[in-house]
Coordinates of N, CA and C in Angstrom, one line a residue:
X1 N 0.8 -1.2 0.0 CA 0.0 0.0 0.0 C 0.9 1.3 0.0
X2 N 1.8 0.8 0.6 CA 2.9 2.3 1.0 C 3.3 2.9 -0.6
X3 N 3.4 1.9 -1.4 CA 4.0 1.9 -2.9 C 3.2 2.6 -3.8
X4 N 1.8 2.8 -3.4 CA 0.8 3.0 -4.2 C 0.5 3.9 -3.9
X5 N 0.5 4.9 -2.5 CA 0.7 6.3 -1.7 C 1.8 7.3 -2.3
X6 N 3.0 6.4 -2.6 CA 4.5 7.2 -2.8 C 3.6 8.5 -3.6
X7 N 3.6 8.1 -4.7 CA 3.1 9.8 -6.0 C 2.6 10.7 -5.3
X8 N 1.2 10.3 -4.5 CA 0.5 11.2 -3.8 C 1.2 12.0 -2.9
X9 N 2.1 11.1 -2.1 CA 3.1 11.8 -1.3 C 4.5 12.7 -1.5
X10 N 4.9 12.4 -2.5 CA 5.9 12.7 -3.3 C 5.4 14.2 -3.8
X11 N 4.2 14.2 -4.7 CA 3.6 15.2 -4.7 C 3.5 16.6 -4.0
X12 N 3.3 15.9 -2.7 CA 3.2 17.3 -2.5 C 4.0 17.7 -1.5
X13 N 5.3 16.7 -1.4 CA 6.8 17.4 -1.1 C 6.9 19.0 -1.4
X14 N 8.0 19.3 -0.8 CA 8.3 20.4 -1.5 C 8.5 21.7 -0.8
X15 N 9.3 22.9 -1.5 CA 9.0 24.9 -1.1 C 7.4 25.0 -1.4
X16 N 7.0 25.7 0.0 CA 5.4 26.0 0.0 C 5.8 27.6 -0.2
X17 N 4.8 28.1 -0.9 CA 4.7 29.5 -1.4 C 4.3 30.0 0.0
X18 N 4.3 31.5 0.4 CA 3.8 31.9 1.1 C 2.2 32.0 1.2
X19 N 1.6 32.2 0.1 CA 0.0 31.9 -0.6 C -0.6 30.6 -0.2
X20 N 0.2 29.3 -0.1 CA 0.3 28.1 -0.1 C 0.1 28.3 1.7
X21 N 1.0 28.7 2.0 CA 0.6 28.5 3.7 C -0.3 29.3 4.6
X22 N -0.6 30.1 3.7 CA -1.3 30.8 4.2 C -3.2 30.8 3.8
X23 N -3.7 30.7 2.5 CA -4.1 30.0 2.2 C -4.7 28.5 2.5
X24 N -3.7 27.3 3.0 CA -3.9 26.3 3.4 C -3.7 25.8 5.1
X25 N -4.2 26.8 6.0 CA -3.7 26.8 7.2 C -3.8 25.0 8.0
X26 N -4.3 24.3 7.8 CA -4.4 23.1 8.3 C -3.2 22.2 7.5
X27 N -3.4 21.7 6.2 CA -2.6 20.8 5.5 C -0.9 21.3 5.4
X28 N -1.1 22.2 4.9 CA 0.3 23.3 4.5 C 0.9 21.9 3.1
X29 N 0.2 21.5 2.3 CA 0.7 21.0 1.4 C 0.2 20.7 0.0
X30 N -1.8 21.1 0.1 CA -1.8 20.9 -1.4 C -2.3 21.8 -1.3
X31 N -2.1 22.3 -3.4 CA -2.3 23.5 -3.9 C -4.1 23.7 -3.8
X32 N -4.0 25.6 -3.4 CA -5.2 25.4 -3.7 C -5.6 26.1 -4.8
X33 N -7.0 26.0 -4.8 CA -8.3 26.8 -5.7 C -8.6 28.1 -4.6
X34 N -8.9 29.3 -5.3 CA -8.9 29.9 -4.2 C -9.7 31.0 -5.5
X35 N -11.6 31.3 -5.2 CA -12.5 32.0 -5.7 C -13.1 32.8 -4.7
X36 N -13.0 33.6 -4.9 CA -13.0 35.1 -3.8 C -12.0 34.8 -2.7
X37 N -13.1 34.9 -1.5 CA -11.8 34.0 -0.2 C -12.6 32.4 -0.1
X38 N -12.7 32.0 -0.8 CA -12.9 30.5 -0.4 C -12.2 29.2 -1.1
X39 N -11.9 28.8 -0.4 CA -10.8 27.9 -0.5 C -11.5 26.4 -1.3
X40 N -11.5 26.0 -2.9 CA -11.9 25.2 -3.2 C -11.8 23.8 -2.4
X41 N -10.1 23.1 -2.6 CA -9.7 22.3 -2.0 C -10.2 22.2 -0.5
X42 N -10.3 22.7 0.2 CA -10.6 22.7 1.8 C -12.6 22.4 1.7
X43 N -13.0 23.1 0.9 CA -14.8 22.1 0.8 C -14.8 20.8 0.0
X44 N -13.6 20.5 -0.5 CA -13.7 19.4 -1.1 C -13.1 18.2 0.3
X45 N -12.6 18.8 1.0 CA -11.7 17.9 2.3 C -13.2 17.7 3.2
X46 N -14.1 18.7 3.3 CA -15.0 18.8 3.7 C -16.0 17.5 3.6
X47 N -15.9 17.0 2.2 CA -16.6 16.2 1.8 C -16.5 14.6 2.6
X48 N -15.2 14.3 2.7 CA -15.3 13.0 2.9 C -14.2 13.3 4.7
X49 N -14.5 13.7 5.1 CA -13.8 14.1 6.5 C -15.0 14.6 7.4
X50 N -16.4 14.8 7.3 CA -17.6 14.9 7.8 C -18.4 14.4 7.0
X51 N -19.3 13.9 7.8 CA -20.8 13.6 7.9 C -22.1 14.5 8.5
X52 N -22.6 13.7 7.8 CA -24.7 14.8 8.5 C -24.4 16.0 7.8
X53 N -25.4 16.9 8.4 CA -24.9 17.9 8.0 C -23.8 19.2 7.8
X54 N -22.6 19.2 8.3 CA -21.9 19.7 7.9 C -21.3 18.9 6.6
X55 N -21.4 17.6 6.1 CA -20.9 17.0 4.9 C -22.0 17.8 3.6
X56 N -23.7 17.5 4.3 CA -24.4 18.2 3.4 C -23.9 19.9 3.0
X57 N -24.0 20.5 3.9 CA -23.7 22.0 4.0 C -22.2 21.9 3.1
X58 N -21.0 21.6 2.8 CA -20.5 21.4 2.4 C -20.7 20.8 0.5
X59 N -20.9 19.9 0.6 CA -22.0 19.2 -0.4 C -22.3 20.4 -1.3
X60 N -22.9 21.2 -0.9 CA -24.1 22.4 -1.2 C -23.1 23.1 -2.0
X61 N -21.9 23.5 -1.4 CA -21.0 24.5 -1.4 C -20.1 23.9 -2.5
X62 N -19.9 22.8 -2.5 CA -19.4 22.6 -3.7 C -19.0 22.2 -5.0
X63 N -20.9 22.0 -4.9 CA -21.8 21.6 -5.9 C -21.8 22.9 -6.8
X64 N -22.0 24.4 -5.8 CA -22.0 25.5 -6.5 C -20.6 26.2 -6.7
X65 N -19.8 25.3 -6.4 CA -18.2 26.1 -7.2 C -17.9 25.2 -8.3
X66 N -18.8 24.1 -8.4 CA -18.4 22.9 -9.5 C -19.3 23.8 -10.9
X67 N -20.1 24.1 -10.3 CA -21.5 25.2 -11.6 C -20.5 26.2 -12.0
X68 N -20.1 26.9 -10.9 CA -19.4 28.1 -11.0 C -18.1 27.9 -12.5
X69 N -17.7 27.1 -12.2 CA -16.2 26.3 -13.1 C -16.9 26.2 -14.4
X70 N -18.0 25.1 -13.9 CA -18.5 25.3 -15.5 C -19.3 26.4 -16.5
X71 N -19.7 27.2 -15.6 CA -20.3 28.3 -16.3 C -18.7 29.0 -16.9
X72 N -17.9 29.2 -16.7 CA -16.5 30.0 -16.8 C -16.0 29.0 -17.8
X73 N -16.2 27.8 -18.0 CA -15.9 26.6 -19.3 C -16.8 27.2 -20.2
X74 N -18.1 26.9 -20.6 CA -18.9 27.5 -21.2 C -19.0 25.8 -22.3
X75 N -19.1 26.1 -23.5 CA -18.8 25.5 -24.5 C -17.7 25.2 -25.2
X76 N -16.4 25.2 -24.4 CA -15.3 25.7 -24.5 C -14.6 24.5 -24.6
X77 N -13.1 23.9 -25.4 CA -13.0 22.6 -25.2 C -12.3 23.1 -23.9
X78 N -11.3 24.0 -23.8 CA -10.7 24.8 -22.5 C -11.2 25.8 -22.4
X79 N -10.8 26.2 -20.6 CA -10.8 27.4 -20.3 C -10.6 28.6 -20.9
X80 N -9.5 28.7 -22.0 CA -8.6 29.5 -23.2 C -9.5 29.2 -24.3
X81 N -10.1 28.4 -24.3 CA -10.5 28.4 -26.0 C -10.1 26.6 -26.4
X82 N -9.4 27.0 -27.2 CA -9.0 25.5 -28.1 C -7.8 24.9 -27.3
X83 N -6.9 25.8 -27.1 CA -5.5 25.6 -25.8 C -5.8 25.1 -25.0
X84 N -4.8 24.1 -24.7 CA -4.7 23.6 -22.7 C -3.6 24.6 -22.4
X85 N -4.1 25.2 -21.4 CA -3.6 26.0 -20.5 C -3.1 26.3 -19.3
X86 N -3.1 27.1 -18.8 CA -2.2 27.6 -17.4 C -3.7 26.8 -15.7
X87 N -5.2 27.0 -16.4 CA -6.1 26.8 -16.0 C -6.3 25.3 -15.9
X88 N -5.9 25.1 -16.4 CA -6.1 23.4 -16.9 C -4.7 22.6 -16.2
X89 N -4.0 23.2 -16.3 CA -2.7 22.4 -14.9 C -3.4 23.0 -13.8
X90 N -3.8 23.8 -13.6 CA -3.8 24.0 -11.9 C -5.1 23.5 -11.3
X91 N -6.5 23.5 -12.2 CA -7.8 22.7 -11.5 C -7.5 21.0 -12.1
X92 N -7.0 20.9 -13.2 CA -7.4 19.5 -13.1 C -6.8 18.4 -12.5
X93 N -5.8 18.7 -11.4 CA -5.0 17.7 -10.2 C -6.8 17.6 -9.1
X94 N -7.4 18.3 -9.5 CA -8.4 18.0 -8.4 C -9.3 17.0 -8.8
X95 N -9.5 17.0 -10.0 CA -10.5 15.8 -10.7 C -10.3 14.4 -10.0
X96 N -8.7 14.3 -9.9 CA -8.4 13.1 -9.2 C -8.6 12.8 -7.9
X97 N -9.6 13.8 -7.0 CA -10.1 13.7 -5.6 C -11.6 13.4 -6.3
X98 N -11.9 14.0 -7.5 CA -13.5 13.3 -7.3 C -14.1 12.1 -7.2
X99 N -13.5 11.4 -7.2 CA -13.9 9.7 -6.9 C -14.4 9.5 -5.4
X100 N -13.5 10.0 -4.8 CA -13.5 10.1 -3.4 C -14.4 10.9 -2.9
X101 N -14.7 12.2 -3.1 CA -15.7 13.3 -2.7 C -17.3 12.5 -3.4
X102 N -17.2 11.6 -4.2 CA -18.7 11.2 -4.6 C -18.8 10.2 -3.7
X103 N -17.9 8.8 -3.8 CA -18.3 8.0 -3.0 C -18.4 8.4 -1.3
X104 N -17.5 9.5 -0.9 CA -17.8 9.5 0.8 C -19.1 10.0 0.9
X105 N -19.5 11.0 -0.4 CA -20.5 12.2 0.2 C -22.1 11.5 -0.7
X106 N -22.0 10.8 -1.1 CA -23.1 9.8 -2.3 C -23.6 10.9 -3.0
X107 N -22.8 11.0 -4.2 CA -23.7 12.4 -5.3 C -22.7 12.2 -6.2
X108 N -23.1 12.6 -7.6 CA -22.4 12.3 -9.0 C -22.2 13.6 -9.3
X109 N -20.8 13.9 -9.5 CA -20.6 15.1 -10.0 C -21.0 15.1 -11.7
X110 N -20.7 13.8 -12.5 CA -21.2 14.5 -13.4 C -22.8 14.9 -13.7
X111 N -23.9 14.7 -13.0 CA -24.9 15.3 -13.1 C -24.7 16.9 -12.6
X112 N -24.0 16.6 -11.4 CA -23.8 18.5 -11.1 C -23.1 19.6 -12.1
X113 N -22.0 18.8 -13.1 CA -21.5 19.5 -13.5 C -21.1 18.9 -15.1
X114 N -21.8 18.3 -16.0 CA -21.6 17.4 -17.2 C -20.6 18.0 -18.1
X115 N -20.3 19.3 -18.6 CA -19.5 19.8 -19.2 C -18.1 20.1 -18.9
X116 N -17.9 20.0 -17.7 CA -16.8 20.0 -16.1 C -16.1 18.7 -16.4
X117 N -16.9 17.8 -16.3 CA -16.7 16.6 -16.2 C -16.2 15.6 -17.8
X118 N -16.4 16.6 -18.6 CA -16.3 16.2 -20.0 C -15.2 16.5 -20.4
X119 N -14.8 18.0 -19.6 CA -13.6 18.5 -19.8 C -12.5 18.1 -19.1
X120 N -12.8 17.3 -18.6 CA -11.9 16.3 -17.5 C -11.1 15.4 -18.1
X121 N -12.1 14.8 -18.5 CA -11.8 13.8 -19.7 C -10.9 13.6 -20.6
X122 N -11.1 14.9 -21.2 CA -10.5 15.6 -22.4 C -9.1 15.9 -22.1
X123 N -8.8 16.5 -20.5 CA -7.2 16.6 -20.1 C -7.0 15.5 -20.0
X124 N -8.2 14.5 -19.6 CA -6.7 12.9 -19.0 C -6.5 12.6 -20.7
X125 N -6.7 12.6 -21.3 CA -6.5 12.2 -22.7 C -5.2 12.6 -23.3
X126 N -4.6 13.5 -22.7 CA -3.5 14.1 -22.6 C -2.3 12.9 -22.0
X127 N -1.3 12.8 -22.5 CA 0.1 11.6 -22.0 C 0.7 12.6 -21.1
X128 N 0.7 13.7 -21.0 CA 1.0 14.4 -20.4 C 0.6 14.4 -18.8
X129 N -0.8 14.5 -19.0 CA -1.6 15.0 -18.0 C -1.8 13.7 -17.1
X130 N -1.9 12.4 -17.8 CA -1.8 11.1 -17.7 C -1.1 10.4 -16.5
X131 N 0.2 11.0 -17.2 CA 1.5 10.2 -16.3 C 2.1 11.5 -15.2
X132 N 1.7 12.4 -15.1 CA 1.8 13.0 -13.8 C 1.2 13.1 -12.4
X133 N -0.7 12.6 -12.9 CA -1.6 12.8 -11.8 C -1.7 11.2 -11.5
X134 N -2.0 10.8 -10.2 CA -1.9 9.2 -9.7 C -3.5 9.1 -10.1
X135 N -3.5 8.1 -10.1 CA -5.4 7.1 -10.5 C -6.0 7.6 -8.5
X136 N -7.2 8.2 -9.5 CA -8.2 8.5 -8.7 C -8.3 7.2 -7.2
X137 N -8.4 6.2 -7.5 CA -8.4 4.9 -6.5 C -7.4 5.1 -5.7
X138 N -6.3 5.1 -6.1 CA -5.6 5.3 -4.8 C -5.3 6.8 -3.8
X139 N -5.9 7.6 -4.4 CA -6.4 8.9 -3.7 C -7.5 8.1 -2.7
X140 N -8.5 7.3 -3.4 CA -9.6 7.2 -2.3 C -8.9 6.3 -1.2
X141 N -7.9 5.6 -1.6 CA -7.6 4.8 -0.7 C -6.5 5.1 0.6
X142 N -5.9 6.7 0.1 CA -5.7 7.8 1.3 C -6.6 8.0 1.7
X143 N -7.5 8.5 1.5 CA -8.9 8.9 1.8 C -9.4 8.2 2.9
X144 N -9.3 6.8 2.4 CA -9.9 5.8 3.5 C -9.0 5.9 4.9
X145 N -7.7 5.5 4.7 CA -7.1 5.8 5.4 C -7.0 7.0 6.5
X146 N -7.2 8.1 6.2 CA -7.6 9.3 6.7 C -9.0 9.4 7.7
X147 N -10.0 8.9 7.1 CA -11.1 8.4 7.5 C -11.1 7.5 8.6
X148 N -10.3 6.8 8.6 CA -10.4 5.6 9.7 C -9.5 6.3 10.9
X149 N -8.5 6.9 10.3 CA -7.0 7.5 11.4 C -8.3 8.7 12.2
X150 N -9.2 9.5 11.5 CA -10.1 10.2 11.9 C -11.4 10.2 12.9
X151 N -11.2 8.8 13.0 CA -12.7 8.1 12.9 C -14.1 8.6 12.7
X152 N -13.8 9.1 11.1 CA -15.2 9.0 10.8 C -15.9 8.1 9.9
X153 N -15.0 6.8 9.6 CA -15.6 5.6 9.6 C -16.0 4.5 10.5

């Protein structure tokens, strides 16, 4: 299992930006999303780190930053237009937590956000994009881990 963690962890080694720590006051290690002052990544931790209602209340919140992304996609293959871009490295390392935020929190992102989710796609299709981000499963299987160290399973 440790073998299968390494990337995840490996990842997010490293010089943390001042934005980075400040920004991410609990973790101090992954990058965030950050739309007005609210901190994408931290409602997404939200998801599968509570239950009842604060998971729902969460839930809610980032169901409407998932809209929000997609309204700003539009019809677009990218954010830019036709280009993969500057926008497209920095949100789509998070696609690879959605596996985990659906099964802890039971809701399908692609009904919340089908165009989001299309465009997702479209970057893993990329060899690029491929062989840098780790398979969604073994995120959930931090996840789990996290969960249990937590006990909120």
């Amino acid at each position: 299992m440790a073998n299968l963690l390494r990337p995840i962890f490996e990842h997010i080694q490293g010089d943390k930006s001042p934005l980075l720590l400040e920004s991410n006051l609990v973790y101090k290690t992954i990058s965030v999303l950050i739309h007005g002052a609210k901190l994408f990544y931290e409602c997404g931790t939200r998801l599968w780190k509570f239950k009842g209602s604060e998971q729902a209340a969460a839930k809610e919140v980032f169901i409407g930053n998932l809209r929000l992304l997609e309204g700003e996609l539009g019809d677009k293959k990218y954010f830019a237009g036709d280009a993969f871009g500057f926008v497209e490295i920095a949100i789509v390392p998070f696609g690879r937590w959605f596996y985990s935020y659906m099964t802890c929190a039971g809701f399908s992102i692609e009904e919340a956000a089908p165009n989001l989710v299309a465009w997702g796609k479209r970057c893993m299709e990329r060899e690029s994009v491929t062989k840098a981000l780790c398979d969604p499963h073994n995120v959930y299987e931090l996840v789990s881990i996290l969960r249990k160290r937590d006990g909120v399973e």
